[in-house]
Amino acid sequence: MATSTLGARLTAPLEPARTWWWRRQRKVSPYLFIAPFFLLFLVFGLYPIIYSFILSFTKGFGFENRTFVGLGNYIHLMSDPRFLMALRNTTIYALGSVVLIGGLSLLIALAINSRSVKWKTFYRTAFFFPVLTSEVVITVIAARILDEQFGLLNAALGWFGVGPFAWLTDPKLVMFAIVLIGLWTWTGINALYWMAGLNGIDEDFYEAAAIDGASSWQAFRHITMPLLRPIALFVVLQAIIGSYNLFALPFLLTNGGPSDASLTVTLYIYNQGFQFFNVGYASAIAYVMTFFLLIVSLVNIKVFRGRSAPGE
Amino acid sequence: MAVIHKAISKASARTQADTAPMAGTKRRWPVVSFVIVNVLLLIGVLVEVLPYLYMAFSAFKSNSEIFGVPLTLWPRTWTFTNMVQLFDGFPVARWMLNTAIVAVVGTFLAVMLASLAGFAFAKHDFRFKTPLLFLMLATILLPSQVLLVPQFQIMRTLDWFNTYQGLIIPRAVTAFGIILMRQYTLSIPNELLDAARVDGATEFGIWWRVVVPLVRPGLAVLGILTFLGLWNDYFWPLIITTNPKMFVMNLGISSLIGPYDFRYGMLLSGALLASLPVILVFIFFQKQFVAGLTRGALK
């Protein structure tokens, strides 16, 4: 390709006779290329953002005959026990995700990456297997595992003389059970993210540290941890945003119950918007959640970018 | 289990040989840590994978075996009744077809449109390019819930409920895809594009004949991620389909949870069918899969 065009450049006239269309299309084509995205974005992105902002200040059943209520929905939200319950549950799940999934997946990544482990590909594959399946499939399996009478988990605990527990019907246990399922689903993929970060660290840093007589803990503390900061930011942000999107699992497994103990924010938006057609209120919840996530994201970026790492 | 033990002892023998020249007390430690780390990891793998194996095998057990004692992993007697019941009672073939149409057509559209836009953003100058790029980046931060209620209304206005276009079009292009493809396209040398222009190629021709072949690895990564997302999605199909004939696999199975809990083997058969295609895709594209999934973390 390169040689033939070089030849063409030397022999052919510098600007061969171009049709009007050819010259025109060079100017127009970039716009045509981005048009599909921006057309779809206008219809399914920008318009919904603005429209749901307007909706969040109105009240009524469905989309017609809406009355303006100002900040009414937002004020109501602050004292709505169901919303507060959903926020609480979702925050439990998010904290559980960040601490348990983040920590455990880092340990697994370090273990797989260590010199003691030979079959790295096997472990990598096996651990992130659950990510391939959908929440619905996971629900079907989890229902069987967490069942009070016939569940595998209670059977396994029974061998140690513990339980049985009413995982899905005890309000105190249900969020814990859902955190467990989350742990099972998401630990593997997060281990993969950490491993990608670990593999990106230059071996020279460790060699230099070894020459300086650093212990492996010191090497981890002063080389690995600071250099993993961008990955940590990504893992934490993903866990938080994913947590606030939690929907199918509590919806199908417990339908938010018992007595709202597993109601999540997204599930509440769904209830209000698509079951009660309380679209104004649903929009207000969605907006509060967006604002909340934005703040959490900014705080995270601040924390993890706080001190710059060597080599950054 | 015996196989695993044998493998461990064999591999640890190798480690021992590797470290044998090392002096004194250090010699024993690699073996001990090797055993501990691997045993812990194998327990982890067992916990992660066992539920899926349980699902796969239980799809072929009778209900009395599933709910009976003792618990079994391998079926005592294989039965296809669950599958037969599933296909007899529900339009499962149609659900599979719907899912395949949505996932394949959606992935194709997403990949092509993202590559086109990515080409424009990487290699062309046009008015408002930078603000448009920033606008796109901003949409990545937005949680999808904010959009749901109005999107529902748009679907109603367009009368797209229970249609393929309703399932596919709203999710055909994502900002993430465009930014990913822009990143891949940036690495193509401009000389190559100019050479094609001198030869009289149109911009569309350049995209199709120069850019697309060169960014193929990027297309694979985006394609796999999109396919995985579309195949496994639940929320959007839940909102816009009401006719069981237009259900995707996930929605179909979820509609059985609850009222059909007593036919648990049938539910597990459905779960197995819903996850098999993605697992097959995974086996074919294992390398690109890992690349695709870690891509987001590294950027």
XYZ file of C-alpha atoms in Angstrom:
611
model
C 0.000 0.000 0.000
C 2.667 2.472 1.075
C 4.941 1.931 -1.916
C 2.204 2.011 -4.526
C 0.818 5.288 -3.189
C 4.282 6.773 -3.072
C 4.626 5.832 -6.724
C 1.259 7.320 -7.485
C 2.277 10.542 -5.801
C 5.378 10.912 -7.927
C 3.803 10.175 -11.287
C 0.186 11.302 -11.096
C -0.714 14.991 -11.396
C -0.682 16.589 -7.963
C -4.398 17.297 -7.806
C -6.195 15.012 -10.230
C -9.506 16.146 -11.599
C -11.952 15.603 -8.758
C -15.655 15.566 -9.151
C -17.686 18.172 -7.285
C -19.042 15.368 -5.142
C -15.583 14.185 -4.073
C -14.575 17.632 -2.829
C -17.893 18.144 -1.137
C -17.903 14.826 0.727
C -14.593 15.577 2.434
C -16.191 18.509 4.192
C -19.524 16.892 4.915
C -18.520 13.366 5.890
C -17.302 14.014 9.471
C -20.736 15.407 10.265
C -22.394 12.425 8.639
C -20.170 10.085 10.637
C -21.153 11.540 13.994
C -24.764 12.168 13.001
C -26.164 8.761 14.061
C -24.782 9.149 17.560
C -25.929 12.709 18.070
C -29.332 12.038 16.561
C -29.866 9.133 18.947
C -28.300 11.123 21.747
C -30.703 14.029 21.181
C -33.731 11.745 21.232
C -32.733 9.184 23.867
C -30.230 11.172 25.924
C -30.457 14.957 25.976
C -34.226 15.221 25.681
C -34.792 12.705 28.512
C -32.320 14.534 30.772
C -34.122 17.842 30.331
C -37.597 16.357 30.280
C -37.149 14.360 33.464
C -35.744 17.472 35.148
C -38.980 19.282 34.296
C -41.055 16.249 35.289
C -39.402 16.201 38.710
C -41.188 19.458 39.571
C -44.633 18.175 38.635
C -47.247 15.847 40.004
C -49.975 13.662 38.509
C -50.747 10.220 37.147
C -48.839 9.360 33.946
C -47.541 11.988 31.545
C -50.702 14.045 30.871
C -52.485 16.607 33.083
C -49.477 17.348 35.200
C -49.482 20.101 37.784
C -46.457 22.104 38.802
C -45.511 21.556 42.445
C -42.126 23.280 42.587
C -39.782 21.555 44.966
C -42.671 19.518 46.408
C -41.352 16.149 45.231
C -37.882 16.880 46.550
C -39.208 18.010 49.927
C -41.450 14.975 50.181
C -38.479 12.745 49.378
C -36.522 13.908 52.397
C -39.135 12.509 54.757
C -40.327 9.546 52.707
C -39.541 6.507 54.891
C -39.510 4.159 51.893
C -36.994 6.315 50.036
C -34.800 6.613 53.130
C -35.014 2.853 53.581
C -33.975 2.340 49.933
C -31.098 4.753 50.356
C -29.997 2.964 53.509
C -30.153 -0.487 51.893
C -28.312 0.644 48.799
C -25.626 2.307 50.910
C -25.155 -0.898 52.911
C -24.707 -2.747 49.649
C -22.295 -0.121 48.312
C -20.173 -0.125 51.471
C -20.166 -3.927 51.499
C -19.146 -3.966 47.845
C -16.336 -1.471 48.243
C -14.833 -3.001 51.374
C -15.420 -6.725 50.820
C -15.194 -6.974 47.035
C -12.393 -4.412 46.791
C -10.323 -6.027 49.539
C -10.893 -9.656 48.644
C -10.302 -9.101 44.948
C -7.010 -7.328 45.680
C -5.883 -10.265 47.820
C -6.821 -12.704 45.067
C -5.005 -10.628 42.461
C -1.869 -10.475 44.611
C -2.070 -14.232 45.203
C -2.487 -15.071 41.523
C 0.279 -12.658 40.604
C 2.692 -14.066 43.192
C 5.547 -16.316 42.131
C 3.996 -19.252 43.960
C 1.219 -19.574 41.418
C 1.750 -21.424 38.182
C -1.614 -21.756 36.459
C -2.375 -18.037 36.270
C -4.618 -18.356 33.200
C -6.708 -21.056 34.813
C -7.330 -18.952 37.915
C -8.002 -15.813 35.913
C -10.599 -17.628 33.845
C -12.269 -19.412 36.736
C -12.567 -16.335 38.907
C -14.269 -14.070 36.446
C -16.646 -16.699 35.122
C -19.683 -15.308 37.049
C -19.432 -12.017 35.163
C -20.536 -13.783 31.986
C -24.009 -14.532 33.269
C -26.933 -12.225 33.823
C -28.501 -11.120 37.066
C -31.533 -13.212 36.178
C -29.491 -16.400 35.934
C -27.737 -15.476 39.161
C -31.119 -14.956 40.807
C -32.303 -18.394 39.757
C -29.179 -19.968 41.221
C -29.141 -17.769 44.327
C -32.778 -18.590 45.098
C -31.765 -22.221 45.349
C -28.645 -21.550 47.394
C -30.238 -19.174 49.888
C -33.520 -21.025 50.382
C -34.207 -21.493 54.080
C -35.416 -25.104 53.887
C -33.707 -26.586 50.818
C -30.843 -24.157 50.333
C -27.294 -25.310 49.772
C -25.831 -22.641 52.036
C -27.872 -23.711 55.034
C -27.060 -27.340 54.261
C -23.347 -26.500 54.193
C -23.583 -24.483 57.407
C -25.513 -27.347 58.944
C -22.444 -29.560 58.655
C -20.727 -27.156 61.052
C -23.765 -27.072 63.321
C -24.677 -23.480 62.399
C -28.061 -22.191 61.284
C -30.401 -22.595 59.541
C -30.852 -18.933 58.628
C -33.833 -17.347 56.923
C -31.622 -15.491 54.427
C -34.396 -14.087 52.290
C -37.242 -13.658 54.763
C -35.467 -12.171 57.765
C -35.295 -8.367 57.357
C -32.016 -8.306 59.275
C -30.345 -10.859 57.006
C -31.665 -10.087 53.554
C -29.247 -7.255 52.656
C -26.394 -9.347 53.996
C -27.473 -12.174 51.701
C -27.593 -9.815 48.729
C -24.121 -8.476 49.589
C -22.921 -12.105 49.629
C -24.316 -12.682 46.142
C -22.665 -9.474 44.979
C -19.395 -10.658 46.459
C -19.710 -13.941 44.629
C -20.564 -12.223 41.322
C -18.128 -9.314 41.224
C -14.980 -10.363 43.087
C -13.474 -12.173 40.105
C -13.756 -9.358 37.596
C -12.328 -6.894 40.114
C -9.404 -9.233 40.725
C -8.826 -9.040 36.982
C -8.773 -5.224 37.126
C -6.229 -5.297 39.945
C -4.128 -7.806 38.011
C -4.146 -5.554 34.972
C -2.820 -2.811 37.242
C -0.216 -5.050 38.866
C 1.070 -6.193 35.486
C 1.501 -2.570 34.474
C 4.012 -1.929 37.270
C 7.605 -1.927 36.091
C 9.690 -4.741 37.659
C 12.616 -2.304 37.948
C 10.920 -0.592 40.903
C 10.965 -3.846 42.861
C 14.534 -4.656 41.894
C 15.667 -1.230 43.018
C 13.756 -1.668 46.284
C 15.304 -5.099 46.837
C 18.770 -3.623 46.335
C 17.917 -0.967 48.922
C 17.004 -3.805 51.285
C 13.253 -3.202 51.406
C 11.070 -5.988 52.809
C 8.219 -7.276 50.692
C 5.733 -5.423 52.919
C 7.672 -2.187 52.434
C 7.740 -2.795 48.690
C 3.976 -3.333 48.719
C 3.375 -0.277 50.888
C 5.613 2.147 48.982
C 5.550 0.847 45.407
C 2.509 -1.332 44.728
C -0.076 0.664 46.661
C 0.694 4.116 45.260
C 0.966 2.782 41.716
C -2.355 0.956 42.010
C -4.139 4.169 42.901
C -5.760 4.716 39.473
C -7.058 1.130 39.524
C -8.316 1.633 43.077
C -10.233 4.682 41.899
C -11.743 2.668 39.080
C -12.649 -0.314 41.286
C -14.258 1.858 43.970
C -16.177 4.002 41.480
C -17.428 0.943 39.600
C -18.530 -0.685 42.846
C -20.426 2.409 43.973
C -22.095 3.150 40.649
C -22.900 -0.539 40.190
C -24.372 -0.679 43.677
C -26.767 2.175 43.061
C -27.881 0.394 39.890
C -28.755 -2.769 41.812
C -32.177 -3.804 40.591
C -32.827 -7.275 39.170
C -31.527 -9.237 42.137
C -33.724 -7.694 44.871
C -36.605 -7.281 42.400
C -36.740 -10.963 41.455
C -35.430 -12.553 44.621
C -37.436 -10.729 47.270
C -39.310 -7.942 45.440
C -37.723 -5.491 47.850
C -39.060 -7.337 50.876
C -39.509 -8.406 53.576
C -41.048 -5.080 54.620
C -38.773 -3.063 52.297
C -35.629 -4.513 53.872
C -34.109 -5.091 50.414
C -35.695 -2.158 48.575
C -33.017 -0.384 46.515
C -33.075 3.096 45.016
C -33.405 1.827 41.451
C -36.133 -0.583 42.494
C -37.976 2.310 44.150
C -37.642 4.413 40.980
C -39.095 1.483 39.044
C -41.953 1.089 41.538
C -42.870 4.756 41.486
C -42.380 5.333 37.761
C -43.544 2.174 36.076
C -45.951 0.619 38.561
C -47.645 3.636 40.186
C -46.952 5.941 37.169
C -45.862 8.546 39.629
C -43.408 9.793 36.996
C -42.673 13.150 38.611
C -41.660 11.579 41.879
C -39.620 8.883 40.100
C -37.746 11.612 38.218
C -37.021 13.485 41.429
C -35.548 10.336 43.003
C -33.435 9.729 39.906
C -32.140 13.295 40.021
C -31.273 13.128 43.714
C -29.423 9.883 43.064
C -27.511 11.383 40.134
C -26.484 14.349 42.260
C -25.466 12.033 45.100
C -23.375 9.819 42.792
C -21.723 12.861 41.256
C -20.583 14.033 44.695
C -19.379 10.553 45.644
C -17.431 10.341 42.367
C -15.795 13.724 42.926
C -14.826 12.844 46.505
C -13.326 9.597 45.251
C -11.317 11.259 42.544
C -10.034 13.731 45.138
C -9.046 10.977 47.587
C -7.323 8.687 45.112
C -5.593 11.440 43.184
C -4.602 13.144 46.440
C -0.912 12.370 46.467
C 0.631 11.697 43.117
C 2.313 8.343 42.754
C 5.856 7.874 41.485
C 5.966 7.591 37.742
C 2.632 9.283 37.301
C -9.787 -33.900 44.445
C -7.051 -36.515 44.051
C -6.136 -35.007 40.693
C -5.749 -31.609 42.284
C -3.494 -32.994 45.008
C -1.349 -34.725 42.436
C -1.086 -31.541 40.404
C -0.101 -29.545 43.479
C 2.592 -31.992 44.537
C 3.926 -32.169 40.999
C 4.039 -28.404 40.659
C 5.518 -27.944 44.124
C 8.220 -30.438 43.230
C 9.049 -28.150 40.350
C 9.231 -25.108 42.615
C 11.463 -27.004 44.977
C 13.785 -27.844 42.140
C 13.812 -24.201 41.056
C 14.789 -22.966 44.484
C 17.000 -25.864 45.479
C 20.268 -23.986 45.023
C 19.120 -21.343 47.495
C 20.700 -21.592 50.899
C 19.441 -22.621 54.324
C 16.043 -21.828 55.798
C 14.690 -20.090 52.720
C 14.390 -23.370 50.888
C 11.244 -24.647 52.614
C 9.218 -21.453 52.464
C 8.364 -21.350 48.776
C 6.825 -24.823 49.074
C 4.736 -23.899 52.100
C 3.527 -20.638 50.630
C 2.911 -22.377 47.319
C 0.624 -24.917 48.958
C -1.203 -22.349 51.087
C -1.757 -19.867 48.244
C -2.892 -22.512 45.806
C -5.184 -24.285 48.228
C -6.841 -20.961 49.116
C -7.194 -20.034 45.465
C -8.628 -23.432 44.603
C -11.192 -23.048 47.385
C -12.035 -19.658 45.891
C -12.423 -21.157 42.433
C -14.626 -23.897 43.848
C -16.909 -21.339 45.530
C -17.085 -19.281 42.332
C -17.708 -22.099 39.887
C -19.643 -24.676 41.906
C -23.004 -22.854 41.697
C -22.738 -22.804 37.896
C -21.856 -26.472 37.735
C -24.768 -27.094 40.061
C -27.044 -25.165 37.688
C -25.774 -27.016 34.611
C -26.137 -30.496 36.106
C -29.350 -29.857 38.007
C -31.051 -28.872 34.757
C -30.962 -32.605 34.031
C -32.221 -33.837 37.404
C -35.747 -34.601 38.451
C -37.321 -32.153 40.894
C -37.354 -34.803 43.604
C -33.609 -35.149 43.269
C -33.059 -31.366 43.322
C -35.046 -30.915 46.515
C -34.076 -34.251 47.998
C -31.447 -35.384 50.460
C -28.569 -36.088 50.018
C -27.471 -33.198 47.812
C -25.979 -34.302 44.524
C -23.883 -32.490 41.955
C -23.764 -35.164 39.254
C -27.302 -36.356 38.452
C -28.118 -39.827 39.766
C -30.438 -40.247 36.814
C -30.331 -37.986 33.791
C -33.659 -36.636 32.608
C -34.611 -34.267 29.822
C -38.110 -33.678 31.185
C -37.172 -30.189 32.390
C -36.057 -29.070 28.933
C -39.082 -30.669 27.299
C -41.437 -28.986 29.780
C -39.746 -25.653 29.196
C -40.027 -25.841 25.406
C -43.568 -27.241 25.541
C -44.976 -24.698 27.960
C -43.291 -21.511 26.802
C -42.079 -19.912 23.543
C -38.452 -20.508 24.513
C -37.228 -20.881 20.941
C -38.746 -17.485 20.194
C -37.085 -15.981 23.291
C -33.733 -17.326 22.157
C -34.295 -15.946 18.662
C -35.303 -12.537 20.048
C -32.229 -12.405 22.255
C -29.988 -13.398 19.362
C -31.520 -10.755 17.067
C -31.186 -8.015 19.669
C -27.650 -8.987 20.653
C -26.280 -9.569 17.133
C -27.954 -6.663 15.324
C -27.376 -4.363 18.302
C -23.707 -5.282 18.486
C -23.224 -4.822 14.744
C -24.878 -1.392 14.800
C -23.032 -0.294 17.922
C -19.639 -1.316 16.594
C -20.114 0.224 13.138
C -21.612 3.507 14.325
C -19.032 3.889 17.090
C -16.209 3.266 14.651
C -17.597 5.836 12.185
C -17.938 8.505 14.859
C -14.597 7.516 16.393
C -12.964 8.012 12.974
C -14.467 11.485 12.680
C -13.315 12.464 16.178
C -9.830 11.023 15.695
C -8.949 12.103 12.190
C -11.154 14.993 11.077
C -11.442 18.623 11.975
C -14.873 20.107 12.172
C -16.681 22.848 14.006
C -17.627 22.205 17.647
C -15.481 19.071 17.720
C -14.077 19.691 21.202
C -17.339 20.703 22.886
C -19.084 17.731 21.295
C -16.371 15.435 22.611
C -16.787 16.840 26.107
C -20.563 16.535 25.914
C -20.063 12.872 25.063
C -17.678 12.287 27.949
C -20.216 13.849 30.299
C -22.918 11.388 29.264
C -20.774 8.508 30.535
C -21.140 9.796 34.087
C -24.916 9.911 33.904
C -26.773 7.034 35.599
C -29.248 5.436 33.244
C -32.113 5.786 35.720
C -32.462 9.505 35.021
C -33.297 8.732 31.423
C -35.717 5.880 31.987
C -39.011 7.656 32.548
C -38.763 9.942 29.495
C -37.403 7.095 27.370
C -40.490 5.128 28.299
C -42.604 8.048 27.119
C -40.653 8.309 23.827
C -41.244 4.596 23.234
C -44.945 5.237 23.745
C -44.967 8.157 21.323
C -43.101 6.158 18.683
C -45.284 3.125 19.406
C -42.156 0.994 19.744
C -43.301 -1.229 22.595
C -42.816 -4.924 21.822
C -40.701 -4.222 18.732
C -37.126 -5.072 17.808
C -36.309 -1.447 17.015
C -37.480 -0.522 20.494
C -35.162 -3.098 21.999
C -32.193 -2.189 19.803
C -32.140 1.449 18.610
C -32.063 3.340 21.941
C -28.912 1.490 22.885
C -27.259 1.350 19.455
C -24.528 3.903 20.158
C -22.760 4.634 23.389
C -20.319 7.390 24.196
C -18.021 4.771 25.689
C -17.864 2.956 22.361
C -17.057 6.111 20.410
C -14.310 7.120 22.825
C -12.841 3.613 22.706
C -12.875 3.570 18.905
C -11.430 7.082 18.732
C -8.544 5.848 20.873
C -7.839 2.962 18.488
C -8.204 5.129 15.373
C -5.756 7.764 16.660
C -2.887 5.282 16.281
C -3.387 4.978 12.499
C -0.771 7.136 10.711
C -2.232 10.105 8.830
C 0.010 9.362 5.838
C -1.958 6.201 5.212
C -5.226 8.136 5.066
C -3.695 10.868 2.870
C -2.355 8.250 0.497
C -5.827 6.814 0.093
C -7.170 10.317 -0.508
C -4.614 10.900 -3.260
C -5.841 7.680 -4.831
C -9.300 9.248 -4.945
C -10.963 7.362 -2.121
C -13.963 8.944 -0.466
C -13.958 9.416 3.319
C -16.473 6.612 3.679
C -14.283 4.427 1.470
C -11.252 5.251 3.624
C -13.182 4.291 6.741
C -14.334 1.009 5.288
C -11.131 -0.028 3.519
C -8.378 1.478 5.671
C -9.716 2.239 9.140
C -11.975 -0.763 9.767
C -9.325 -3.405 8.913
C -6.736 -1.631 11.062
C -8.887 -1.160 14.167
C -10.176 -4.721 14.113
C -8.812 -5.523 17.600
C -10.729 -2.529 18.951
C -13.868 -3.611 17.118
C -13.516 -7.048 18.714
C -13.175 -5.580 22.208
C -16.145 -3.252 21.805
C -18.153 -5.966 20.069
C -17.640 -8.440 22.891
C -18.502 -5.921 25.596
C -21.613 -4.801 23.710
C -22.725 -8.350 23.036
C -22.280 -9.286 26.685
C -24.233 -6.216 27.787
C -27.088 -6.718 25.336
C -27.387 -10.455 25.911
C -27.481 -10.089 29.685
C -29.630 -6.974 29.895
C -32.841 -7.177 31.842
C -34.062 -3.710 32.786
C -34.757 -2.250 29.337
C -36.564 -5.326 27.938
C -38.592 -5.431 31.171
C -39.800 -1.895 30.590
C -40.614 -2.047 26.902
C -41.933 -5.547 26.302
C -45.246 -6.858 27.583
C -46.010 -9.473 24.945
C -44.408 -12.833 25.898
C -43.657 -13.413 22.204
C -41.291 -10.423 22.274
C -39.530 -11.374 25.499
C -35.798 -11.907 25.497
C -34.417 -14.960 27.266
C -33.752 -13.192 30.564
C -37.205 -11.717 30.718
C -38.810 -15.013 29.791
C -37.025 -16.865 32.553
C -37.685 -14.159 35.088
C -41.387 -14.404 34.252
C -41.219 -18.031 35.405
C -39.619 -17.208 38.746
C -42.274 -17.302 41.418
C -45.263 -18.977 39.827
C -43.156 -21.916 38.618
C -40.781 -22.236 41.565
C -42.024 -25.770 42.151
C -40.592 -26.778 38.767
C -37.146 -25.764 39.761
C -35.398 -28.007 37.256
C -37.201 -26.136 34.493
C -35.990 -22.774 35.810
C -32.438 -24.076 35.930
C -32.759 -25.386 32.360
C -33.762 -21.909 31.279
C -30.863 -20.374 33.173
C -28.503 -22.810 31.497
C -29.876 -21.956 28.030
C -29.623 -18.234 28.776
C -25.981 -18.426 29.768
C -24.690 -20.987 27.236
C -24.299 -18.652 24.226
C -22.266 -16.119 26.201
C -20.066 -18.877 27.553
C -19.526 -20.148 23.994
C -18.638 -16.648 22.811
C -16.266 -16.424 25.743
C -14.530 -19.683 24.808
C -14.043 -18.464 21.232
C -12.780 -14.988 22.120
C -11.106 -15.676 25.466
C -8.124 -13.426 24.787
C -10.117 -10.453 23.519
C -12.525 -10.940 26.398
C -9.849 -10.360 28.997
C -8.453 -7.476 26.971
C -11.921 -5.957 26.670
C -12.813 -6.267 30.306
C -9.526 -4.839 31.587
C -9.463 -2.099 28.987
C -11.785 0.091 30.991
C -9.610 -0.220 34.076
C -6.411 0.803 32.375
C -7.717 3.845 30.555
